[in-house]
XYZ file of C-alpha atoms in Angstrom:
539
model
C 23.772 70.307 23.800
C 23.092 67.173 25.866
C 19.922 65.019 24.807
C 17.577 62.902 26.992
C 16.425 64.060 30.951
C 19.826 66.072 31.424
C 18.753 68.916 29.985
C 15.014 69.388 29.848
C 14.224 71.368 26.673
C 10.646 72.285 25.763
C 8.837 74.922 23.343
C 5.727 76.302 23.558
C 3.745 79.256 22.372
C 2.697 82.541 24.608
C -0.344 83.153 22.828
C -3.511 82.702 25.556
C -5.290 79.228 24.680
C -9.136 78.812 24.603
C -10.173 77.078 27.542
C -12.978 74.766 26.178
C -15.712 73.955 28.719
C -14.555 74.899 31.923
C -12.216 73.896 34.289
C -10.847 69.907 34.498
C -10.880 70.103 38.551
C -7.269 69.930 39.495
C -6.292 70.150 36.062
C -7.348 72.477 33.175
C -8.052 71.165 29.270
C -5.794 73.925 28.331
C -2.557 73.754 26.381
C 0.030 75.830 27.968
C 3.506 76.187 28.075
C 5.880 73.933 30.321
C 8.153 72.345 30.898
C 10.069 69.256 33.365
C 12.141 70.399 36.043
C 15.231 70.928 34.845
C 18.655 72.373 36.073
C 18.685 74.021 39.328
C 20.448 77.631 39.565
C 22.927 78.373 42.208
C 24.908 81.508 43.313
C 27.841 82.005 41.247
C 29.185 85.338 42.885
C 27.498 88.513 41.542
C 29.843 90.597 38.294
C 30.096 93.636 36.840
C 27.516 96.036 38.344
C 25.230 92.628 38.993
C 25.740 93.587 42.540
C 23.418 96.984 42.637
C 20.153 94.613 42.320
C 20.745 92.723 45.464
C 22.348 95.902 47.011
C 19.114 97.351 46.223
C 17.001 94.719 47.703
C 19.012 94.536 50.685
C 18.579 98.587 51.105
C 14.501 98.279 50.648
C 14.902 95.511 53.422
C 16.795 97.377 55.906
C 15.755 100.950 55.191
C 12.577 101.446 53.407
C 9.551 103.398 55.757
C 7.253 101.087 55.080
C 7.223 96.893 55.404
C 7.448 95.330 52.227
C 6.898 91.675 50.906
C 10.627 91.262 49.521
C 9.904 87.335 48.036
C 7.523 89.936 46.587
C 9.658 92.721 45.210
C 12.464 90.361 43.834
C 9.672 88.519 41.660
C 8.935 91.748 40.133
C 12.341 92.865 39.490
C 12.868 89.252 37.819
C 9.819 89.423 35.902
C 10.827 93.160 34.598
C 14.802 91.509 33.417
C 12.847 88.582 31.814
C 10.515 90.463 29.902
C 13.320 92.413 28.147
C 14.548 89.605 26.172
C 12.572 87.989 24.174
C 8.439 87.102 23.957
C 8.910 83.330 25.359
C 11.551 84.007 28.041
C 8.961 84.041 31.398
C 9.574 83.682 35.269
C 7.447 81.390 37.008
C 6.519 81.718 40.736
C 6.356 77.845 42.244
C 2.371 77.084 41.915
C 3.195 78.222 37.952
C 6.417 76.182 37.550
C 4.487 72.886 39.446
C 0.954 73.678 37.159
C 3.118 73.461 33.524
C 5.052 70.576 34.956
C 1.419 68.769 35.870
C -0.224 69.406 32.356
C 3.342 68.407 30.248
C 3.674 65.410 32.003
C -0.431 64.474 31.882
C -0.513 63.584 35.531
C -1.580 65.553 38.804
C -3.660 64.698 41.851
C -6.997 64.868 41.905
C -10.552 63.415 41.112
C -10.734 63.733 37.222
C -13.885 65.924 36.824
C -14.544 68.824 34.704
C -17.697 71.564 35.634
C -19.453 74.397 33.867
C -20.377 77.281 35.988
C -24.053 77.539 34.967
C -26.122 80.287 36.803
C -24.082 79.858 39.606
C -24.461 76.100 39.751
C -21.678 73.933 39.035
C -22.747 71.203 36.793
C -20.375 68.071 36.003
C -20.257 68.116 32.202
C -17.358 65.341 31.852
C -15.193 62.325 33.521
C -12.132 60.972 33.079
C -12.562 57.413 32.701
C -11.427 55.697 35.586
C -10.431 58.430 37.698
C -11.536 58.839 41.191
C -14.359 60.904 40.654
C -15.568 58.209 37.949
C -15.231 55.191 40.390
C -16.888 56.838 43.562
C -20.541 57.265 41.223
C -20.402 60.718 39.865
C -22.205 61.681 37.021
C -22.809 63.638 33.940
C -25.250 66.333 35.087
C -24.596 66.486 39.002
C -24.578 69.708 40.451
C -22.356 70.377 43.526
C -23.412 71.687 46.457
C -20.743 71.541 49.025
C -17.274 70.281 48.549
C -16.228 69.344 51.836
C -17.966 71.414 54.293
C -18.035 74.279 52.298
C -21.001 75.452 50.070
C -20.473 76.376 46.102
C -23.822 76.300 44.667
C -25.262 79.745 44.592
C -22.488 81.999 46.124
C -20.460 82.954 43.143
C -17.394 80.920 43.992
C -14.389 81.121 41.971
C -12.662 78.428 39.947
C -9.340 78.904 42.153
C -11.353 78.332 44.787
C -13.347 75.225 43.592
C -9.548 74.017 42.744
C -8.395 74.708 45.907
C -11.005 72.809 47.948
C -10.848 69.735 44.985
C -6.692 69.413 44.880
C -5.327 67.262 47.470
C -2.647 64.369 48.297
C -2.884 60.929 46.521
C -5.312 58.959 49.106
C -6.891 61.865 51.015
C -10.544 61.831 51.256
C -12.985 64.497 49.829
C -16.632 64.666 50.532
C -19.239 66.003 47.881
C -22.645 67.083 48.110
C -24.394 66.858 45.031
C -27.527 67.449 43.765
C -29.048 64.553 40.823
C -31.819 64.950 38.482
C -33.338 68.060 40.804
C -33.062 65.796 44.604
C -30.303 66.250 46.752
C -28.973 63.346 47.821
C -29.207 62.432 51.552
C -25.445 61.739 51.995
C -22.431 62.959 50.318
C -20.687 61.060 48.112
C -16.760 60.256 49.094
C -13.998 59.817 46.839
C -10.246 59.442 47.413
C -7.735 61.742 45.595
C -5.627 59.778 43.310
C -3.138 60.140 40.296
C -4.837 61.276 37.232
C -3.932 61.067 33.885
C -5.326 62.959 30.663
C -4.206 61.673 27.147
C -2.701 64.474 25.020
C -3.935 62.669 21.848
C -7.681 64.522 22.023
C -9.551 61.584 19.073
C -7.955 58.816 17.154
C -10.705 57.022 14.741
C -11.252 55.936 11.285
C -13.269 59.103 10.010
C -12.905 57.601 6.271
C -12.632 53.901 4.964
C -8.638 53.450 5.185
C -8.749 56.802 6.778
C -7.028 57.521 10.380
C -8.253 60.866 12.154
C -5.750 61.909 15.162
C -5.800 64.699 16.980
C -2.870 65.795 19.252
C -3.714 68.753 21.949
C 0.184 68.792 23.017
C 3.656 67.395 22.963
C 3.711 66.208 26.751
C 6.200 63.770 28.078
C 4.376 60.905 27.651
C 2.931 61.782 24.087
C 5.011 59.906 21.829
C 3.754 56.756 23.521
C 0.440 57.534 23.281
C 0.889 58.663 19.598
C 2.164 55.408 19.015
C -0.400 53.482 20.185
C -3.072 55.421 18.849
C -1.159 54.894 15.131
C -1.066 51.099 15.558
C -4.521 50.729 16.658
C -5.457 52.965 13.840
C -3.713 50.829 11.440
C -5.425 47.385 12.926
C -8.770 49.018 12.248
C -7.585 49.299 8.523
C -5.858 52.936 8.361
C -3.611 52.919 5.437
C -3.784 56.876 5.305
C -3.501 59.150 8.022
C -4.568 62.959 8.852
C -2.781 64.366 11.635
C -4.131 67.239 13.511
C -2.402 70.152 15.188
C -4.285 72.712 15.140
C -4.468 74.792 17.924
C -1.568 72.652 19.277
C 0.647 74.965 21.217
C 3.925 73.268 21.647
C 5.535 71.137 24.426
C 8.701 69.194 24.868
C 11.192 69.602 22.037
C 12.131 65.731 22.073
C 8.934 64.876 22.101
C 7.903 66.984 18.613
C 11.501 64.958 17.388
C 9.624 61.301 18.526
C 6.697 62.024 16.889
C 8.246 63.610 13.581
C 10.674 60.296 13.119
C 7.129 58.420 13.561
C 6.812 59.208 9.604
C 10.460 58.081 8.285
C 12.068 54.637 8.311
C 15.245 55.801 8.705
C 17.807 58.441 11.299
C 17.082 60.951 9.062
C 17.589 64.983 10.541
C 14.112 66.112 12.107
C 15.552 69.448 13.185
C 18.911 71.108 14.384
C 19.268 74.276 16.692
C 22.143 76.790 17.534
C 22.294 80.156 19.734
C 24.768 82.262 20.577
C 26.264 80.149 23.610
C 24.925 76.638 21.700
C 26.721 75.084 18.901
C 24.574 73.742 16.746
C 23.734 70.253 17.214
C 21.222 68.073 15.221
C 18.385 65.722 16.077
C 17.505 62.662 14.175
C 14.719 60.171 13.991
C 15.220 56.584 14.832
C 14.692 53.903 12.289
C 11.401 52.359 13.944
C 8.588 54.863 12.794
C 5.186 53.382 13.257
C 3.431 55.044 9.811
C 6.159 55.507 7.478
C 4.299 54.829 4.519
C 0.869 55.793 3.139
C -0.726 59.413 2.507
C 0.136 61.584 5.602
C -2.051 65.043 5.653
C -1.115 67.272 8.750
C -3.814 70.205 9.333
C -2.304 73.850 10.770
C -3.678 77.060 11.626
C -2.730 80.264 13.835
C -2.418 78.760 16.784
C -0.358 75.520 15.789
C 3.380 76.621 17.114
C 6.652 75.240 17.869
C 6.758 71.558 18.678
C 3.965 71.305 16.576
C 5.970 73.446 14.065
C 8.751 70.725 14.320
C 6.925 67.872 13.258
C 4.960 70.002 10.066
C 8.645 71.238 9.154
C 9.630 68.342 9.020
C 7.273 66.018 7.175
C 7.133 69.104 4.728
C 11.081 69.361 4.202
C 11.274 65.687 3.281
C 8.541 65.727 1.365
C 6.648 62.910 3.363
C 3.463 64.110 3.357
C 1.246 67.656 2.537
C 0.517 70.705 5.025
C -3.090 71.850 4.807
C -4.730 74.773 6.245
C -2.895 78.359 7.206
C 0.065 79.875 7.693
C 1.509 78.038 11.825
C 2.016 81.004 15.013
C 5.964 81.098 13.588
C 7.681 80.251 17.307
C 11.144 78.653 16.396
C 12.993 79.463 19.508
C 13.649 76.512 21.875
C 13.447 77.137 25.879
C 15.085 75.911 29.025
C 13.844 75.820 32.125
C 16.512 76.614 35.227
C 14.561 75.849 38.499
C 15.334 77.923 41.694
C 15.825 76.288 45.282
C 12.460 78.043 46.246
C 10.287 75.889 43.579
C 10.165 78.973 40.721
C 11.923 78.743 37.710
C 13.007 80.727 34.931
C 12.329 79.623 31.048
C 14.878 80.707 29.458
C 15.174 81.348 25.376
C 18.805 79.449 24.811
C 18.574 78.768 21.119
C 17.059 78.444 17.526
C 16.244 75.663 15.692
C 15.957 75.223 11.838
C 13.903 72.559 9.980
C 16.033 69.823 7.712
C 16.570 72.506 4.992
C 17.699 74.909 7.352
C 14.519 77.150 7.582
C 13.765 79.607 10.654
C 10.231 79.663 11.111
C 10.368 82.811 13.728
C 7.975 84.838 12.964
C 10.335 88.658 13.120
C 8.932 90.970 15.899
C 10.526 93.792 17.079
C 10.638 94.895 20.890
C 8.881 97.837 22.160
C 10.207 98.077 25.819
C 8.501 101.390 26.728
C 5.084 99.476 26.539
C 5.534 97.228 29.019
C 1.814 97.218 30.328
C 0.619 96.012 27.401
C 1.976 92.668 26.467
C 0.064 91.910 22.872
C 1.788 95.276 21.688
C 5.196 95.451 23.477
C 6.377 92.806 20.735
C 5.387 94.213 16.936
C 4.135 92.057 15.136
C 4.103 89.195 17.057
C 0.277 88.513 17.301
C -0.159 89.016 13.218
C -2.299 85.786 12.189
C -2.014 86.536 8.590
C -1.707 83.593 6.350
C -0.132 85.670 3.358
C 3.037 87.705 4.188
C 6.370 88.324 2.506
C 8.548 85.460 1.597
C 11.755 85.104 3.411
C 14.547 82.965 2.039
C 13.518 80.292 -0.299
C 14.639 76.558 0.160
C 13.835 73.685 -2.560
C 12.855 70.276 -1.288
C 13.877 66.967 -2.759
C 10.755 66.817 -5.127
C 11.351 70.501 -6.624
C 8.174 71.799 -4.085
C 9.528 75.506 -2.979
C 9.091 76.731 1.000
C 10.276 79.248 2.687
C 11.325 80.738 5.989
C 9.999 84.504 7.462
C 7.942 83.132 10.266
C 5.607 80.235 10.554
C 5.322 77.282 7.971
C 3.540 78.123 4.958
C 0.889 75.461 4.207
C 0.727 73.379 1.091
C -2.992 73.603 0.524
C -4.507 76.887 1.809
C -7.900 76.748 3.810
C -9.675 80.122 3.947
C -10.331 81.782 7.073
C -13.994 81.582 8.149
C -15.374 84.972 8.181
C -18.383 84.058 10.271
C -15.738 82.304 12.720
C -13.727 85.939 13.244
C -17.153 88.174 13.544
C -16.886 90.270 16.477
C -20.277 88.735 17.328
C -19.475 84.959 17.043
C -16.090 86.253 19.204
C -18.352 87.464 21.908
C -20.685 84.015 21.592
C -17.390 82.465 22.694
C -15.977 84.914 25.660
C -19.197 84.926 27.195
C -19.936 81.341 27.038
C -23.513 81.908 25.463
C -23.120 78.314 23.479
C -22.347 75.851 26.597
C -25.068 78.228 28.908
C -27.732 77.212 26.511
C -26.472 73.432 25.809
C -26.107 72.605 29.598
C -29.628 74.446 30.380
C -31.488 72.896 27.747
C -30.081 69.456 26.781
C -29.189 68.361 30.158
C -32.244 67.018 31.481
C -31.902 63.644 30.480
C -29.847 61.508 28.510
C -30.528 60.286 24.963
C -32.706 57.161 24.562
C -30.663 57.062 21.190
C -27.429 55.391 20.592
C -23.815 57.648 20.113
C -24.019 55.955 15.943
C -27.510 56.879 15.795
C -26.471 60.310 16.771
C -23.438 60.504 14.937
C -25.400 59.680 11.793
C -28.509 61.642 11.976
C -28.410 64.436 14.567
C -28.961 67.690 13.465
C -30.046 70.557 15.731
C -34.111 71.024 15.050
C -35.157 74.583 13.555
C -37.238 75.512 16.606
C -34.012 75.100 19.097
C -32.132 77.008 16.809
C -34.401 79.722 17.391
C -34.696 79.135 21.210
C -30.849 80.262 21.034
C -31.207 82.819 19.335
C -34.107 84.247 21.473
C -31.385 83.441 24.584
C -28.769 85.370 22.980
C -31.438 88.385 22.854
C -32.576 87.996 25.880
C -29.043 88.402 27.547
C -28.991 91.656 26.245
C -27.238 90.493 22.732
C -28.544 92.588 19.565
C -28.813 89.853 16.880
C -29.960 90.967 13.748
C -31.929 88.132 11.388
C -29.374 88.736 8.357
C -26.645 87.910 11.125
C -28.479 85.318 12.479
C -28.538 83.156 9.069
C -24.892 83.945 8.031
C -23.488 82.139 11.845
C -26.538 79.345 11.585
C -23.872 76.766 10.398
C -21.344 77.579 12.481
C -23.351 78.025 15.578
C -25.608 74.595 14.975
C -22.161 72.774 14.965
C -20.575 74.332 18.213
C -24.322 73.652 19.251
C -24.124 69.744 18.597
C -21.077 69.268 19.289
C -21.331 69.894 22.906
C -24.378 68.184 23.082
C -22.437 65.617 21.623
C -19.948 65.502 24.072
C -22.286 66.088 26.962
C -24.164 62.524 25.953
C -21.588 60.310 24.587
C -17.629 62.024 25.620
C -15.207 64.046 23.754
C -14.812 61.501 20.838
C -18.311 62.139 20.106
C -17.611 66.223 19.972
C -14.865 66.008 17.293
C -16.529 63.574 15.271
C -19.434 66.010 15.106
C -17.299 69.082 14.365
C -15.776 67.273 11.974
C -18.391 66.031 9.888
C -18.815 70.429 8.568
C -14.925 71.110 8.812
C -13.313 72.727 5.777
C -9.705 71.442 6.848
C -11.063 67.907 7.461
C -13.060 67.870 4.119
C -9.493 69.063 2.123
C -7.667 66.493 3.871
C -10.363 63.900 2.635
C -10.453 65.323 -0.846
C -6.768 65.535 -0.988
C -6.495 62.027 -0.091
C -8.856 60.671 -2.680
C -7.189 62.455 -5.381
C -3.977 60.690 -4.440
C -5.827 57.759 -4.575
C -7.400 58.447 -8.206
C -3.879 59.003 -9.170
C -2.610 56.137 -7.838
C -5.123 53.862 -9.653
C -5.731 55.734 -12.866
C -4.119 53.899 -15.503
């Protein structure tokens, strides 16, 4: 297997991600899977009986009573082959293929704003930085009115349509109407389309004296760099520890996930190796340059942490660098390819394994149910189970005697308890229906804060009576909310509640640093970390 740009090789997981507050306009805050172009397919000649499917299509063209969109037809017969090998295998039409290249590679063209549909009013609830929509005078708390010459407030327009009317060539111009603190403003404000770039590294800060917090959404192409950085800046602000984050981190590129992993050793040593039926095996080490290669290393995994991400924890848990906390990863360890077609689709193919040092498969074991094809969570058994306790598989020793196994997923160090509050069918519907950010952008977007982000940081807490407010908002959309179930989700719901607000006044730093200040992985990790420390000084 070849390394580098000459054979693009990514993994990522096919569960559906949360999207968090909306759409990013011309680019979602969404980890999905994707991948760089890579090689191109080409007619080879047709063998065997390969030649009934285009005899087929060629007979539907020619002969079949009504017209029918062949482009069309063929998708769907590709889509039905691709489906019958494996869960990760997937076809993607060319707006797909170019929408995973965009978020892997953090770039795409457009203004850099993301909106919340509230009431049928599309609110601006964030900026990139320096973006487009950032330098023409856009703010937090516009609504839009017309985008162009075409109206969006107050006609239930779509979020493919917003994007469609937002996404445009590098140096085109784009007129907004917007609406600011309850005036329309005479004349629309114009901003010019440009290249926009979103960090895959979500926070980096010092959460804990010699403490480094670092969150990493995905494993795009330009990730290891901004790792990196984020570690050495870390480090000049006094981090002598780290806790890495990838939860709910869904994969990306595969040599990205190997930069990152040799981040934590000082030498070549293996990160990972994969094989397949047409692959020998071939093995992927580290470089000898790591940026944090010594002090305590905590790495936090749940559910949803899978493949790349499943890499890097295999890794630093193999080698005994550092300690896995939380529960049981998604179990993907099955490494695409993506083969692009002359019409801009492509095909993500499944073309190997890949073990961790000690030779561990982390697939989780499914088993196909073909007959089901309608229903993709049950056509694979067993592939959605998010159980953190299941049957060991094989069992490998590490260098320090510590005992891990494969059978799908990697099994955490330190366990953290589901939330029970968190998986209530109630809390679940708080999310889908988007009850938290409805009554956080109707109710705390008036004005800003006279108060500074520490201040809030510090002392915020959401006040009794606007805990009730929401509550009386939930009933009043229809929700039956008992007052026994309102106490047990208080906690959880205040901090989704402040949070946002958080981010609404002061930017997504602001909204992990609240969530973390109440989260049970973050308070292990801390606890962890000062019992190494104790150790470490205790005579």
């Amino acid at each position: 297997m070849q390394k580098g740009t000459k054979r693009n090789i990514f993994v990522a997981a096919t569960y559906a991600a949360v999207l968090l507050l909306g759409i990013l306009l011309g680019q979602n805050y969404v980890n999905e899977q994707g991948s760089k172009p890579g090689n191109t397919l080409v007619p080879i000649g047709l063998s065997n009986n390969s030649w009934k499917m285009q005899q087929l299509i060629d007979l539907i063209a020619e002969a079949y009573v009504d017209s029918v969109n062949i482009d069309s037809v063929q998708n769907g017969a590709i889509n039905h082959i691709i489906s019958h090998l494996d869960p990760y295998s997937s076809y993607l039409i060319p707006n797909e293929a170019q929408r995973q290249t965009e978020i892997l590679e953090g770039t795409f063209e457009g203004i850099g704003m993301e909106y919340f549909n509230l009431n049928d009013s599309l609110v601006i609830v964030s900026l990139i930085n320096g973006a487009a929509a950032d330098k023409a005078g856009f703010r937090v708390g516009d609504k839009l009115l017309k985008i162009a010459d075409t109206a969006v407030a107050g006609v239930n327009v779509s979020r493919e349509r917003v994007e469609k009317l937002i996404r445009g060539r590098r140096g085109t111009a784009l007129d907004i109407h917007i609406a600011r603190d309850g005036q329309e403003l005479e004349t629309p404000i114009r901003v010019i389309r440009d290249q926009v770039t979103v960090n895959s590294i979500d926070v980096a800060y010092i959460i804990s004296p010699g403490v480094g917090y670092l969150k990493v959404r995905r494993f795009g192409i330009n990730t290891a760099d901004e790792f990196r950085r984020a570690v050495v800046e870390l480090k000049k602000q006094g981090a002598t520890k780290l806790i890495m984050d990838l939860r709910d981190n869904g994969g990306g590129y595969f040599h990205i996930a190997v930069k990152i992993a040799s981040e934590f050793f000082n030498d070549s040593r293996l990160i990972v190796y994969t094989k397949g039926a047409h692959e020998d095996r071939h093995d992927y080490h580290g470089d000898e340059s790591g940026e944090f290669t010594e002090g305590t290393l905590a790495i936090l995994i749940n559910e949803n942490t899978a493949s790349a991400s499943e890499i890097v924890a295999g890794a630093v848990q193999d080698w005994d660098r550092g300690v896995i906390i939380g529960r049981r990863s998604y179990g993907k360890g099955i490494v695409q390819e993506q083969f692009d077609f002359s019409d801009g689709s492509s095909v993500n193919l499944s073309i190997a394994r890949y073990f961790t040092p000690l030779g561990r498969s982390i697939q989780k074991k499914y088993s196909p149910n073909w007959s089901n094809m309608l229903d993709y969570t049950s056509m694979y058994s067993g592939l959605w189970a998010l159980d953190t306790l299941y049957a060991h598989g094989k069992t490998f020793e590490t260098g320090a005697g510590k005992k891990v196994y494969s059978g799908g997923g990697i099994l955490p160090d330190i366990h953290v308890a589901q939330d029970s509050n968190a998986l209530s069918l109630f809390y679940q519907d708080l999310i889908q229906y988007s009850f938290i950010e409805q009554f956080v952008y109707s109710r705390f977007t008036k004005k800003l804060p006279a108060y500074s982000i520490e201040n809030f940081l510090q002392g915020y807490h959401l006040p009794d009576n606007e805990y009730r407010a929401f509550v009386e908002f939930v009933r009043s959309e229809g929700f039956v909310l008992s007052d026994q179930k309102s106490r047990q989700l208080r906690q959880l719901i205040e901090s989704d509640i402040e949070a946002l607000v958080g981010r609404y006044y002061f930017g997504r730093e602001a909204y992990f640093k609240v969530k973390n200040r109440d989260d049970a992985f973050v308070k292990r990790s801390l606890e962890y970390i000062d019992n190494v420390d104790k150790e470490l000084i205790s005579p």
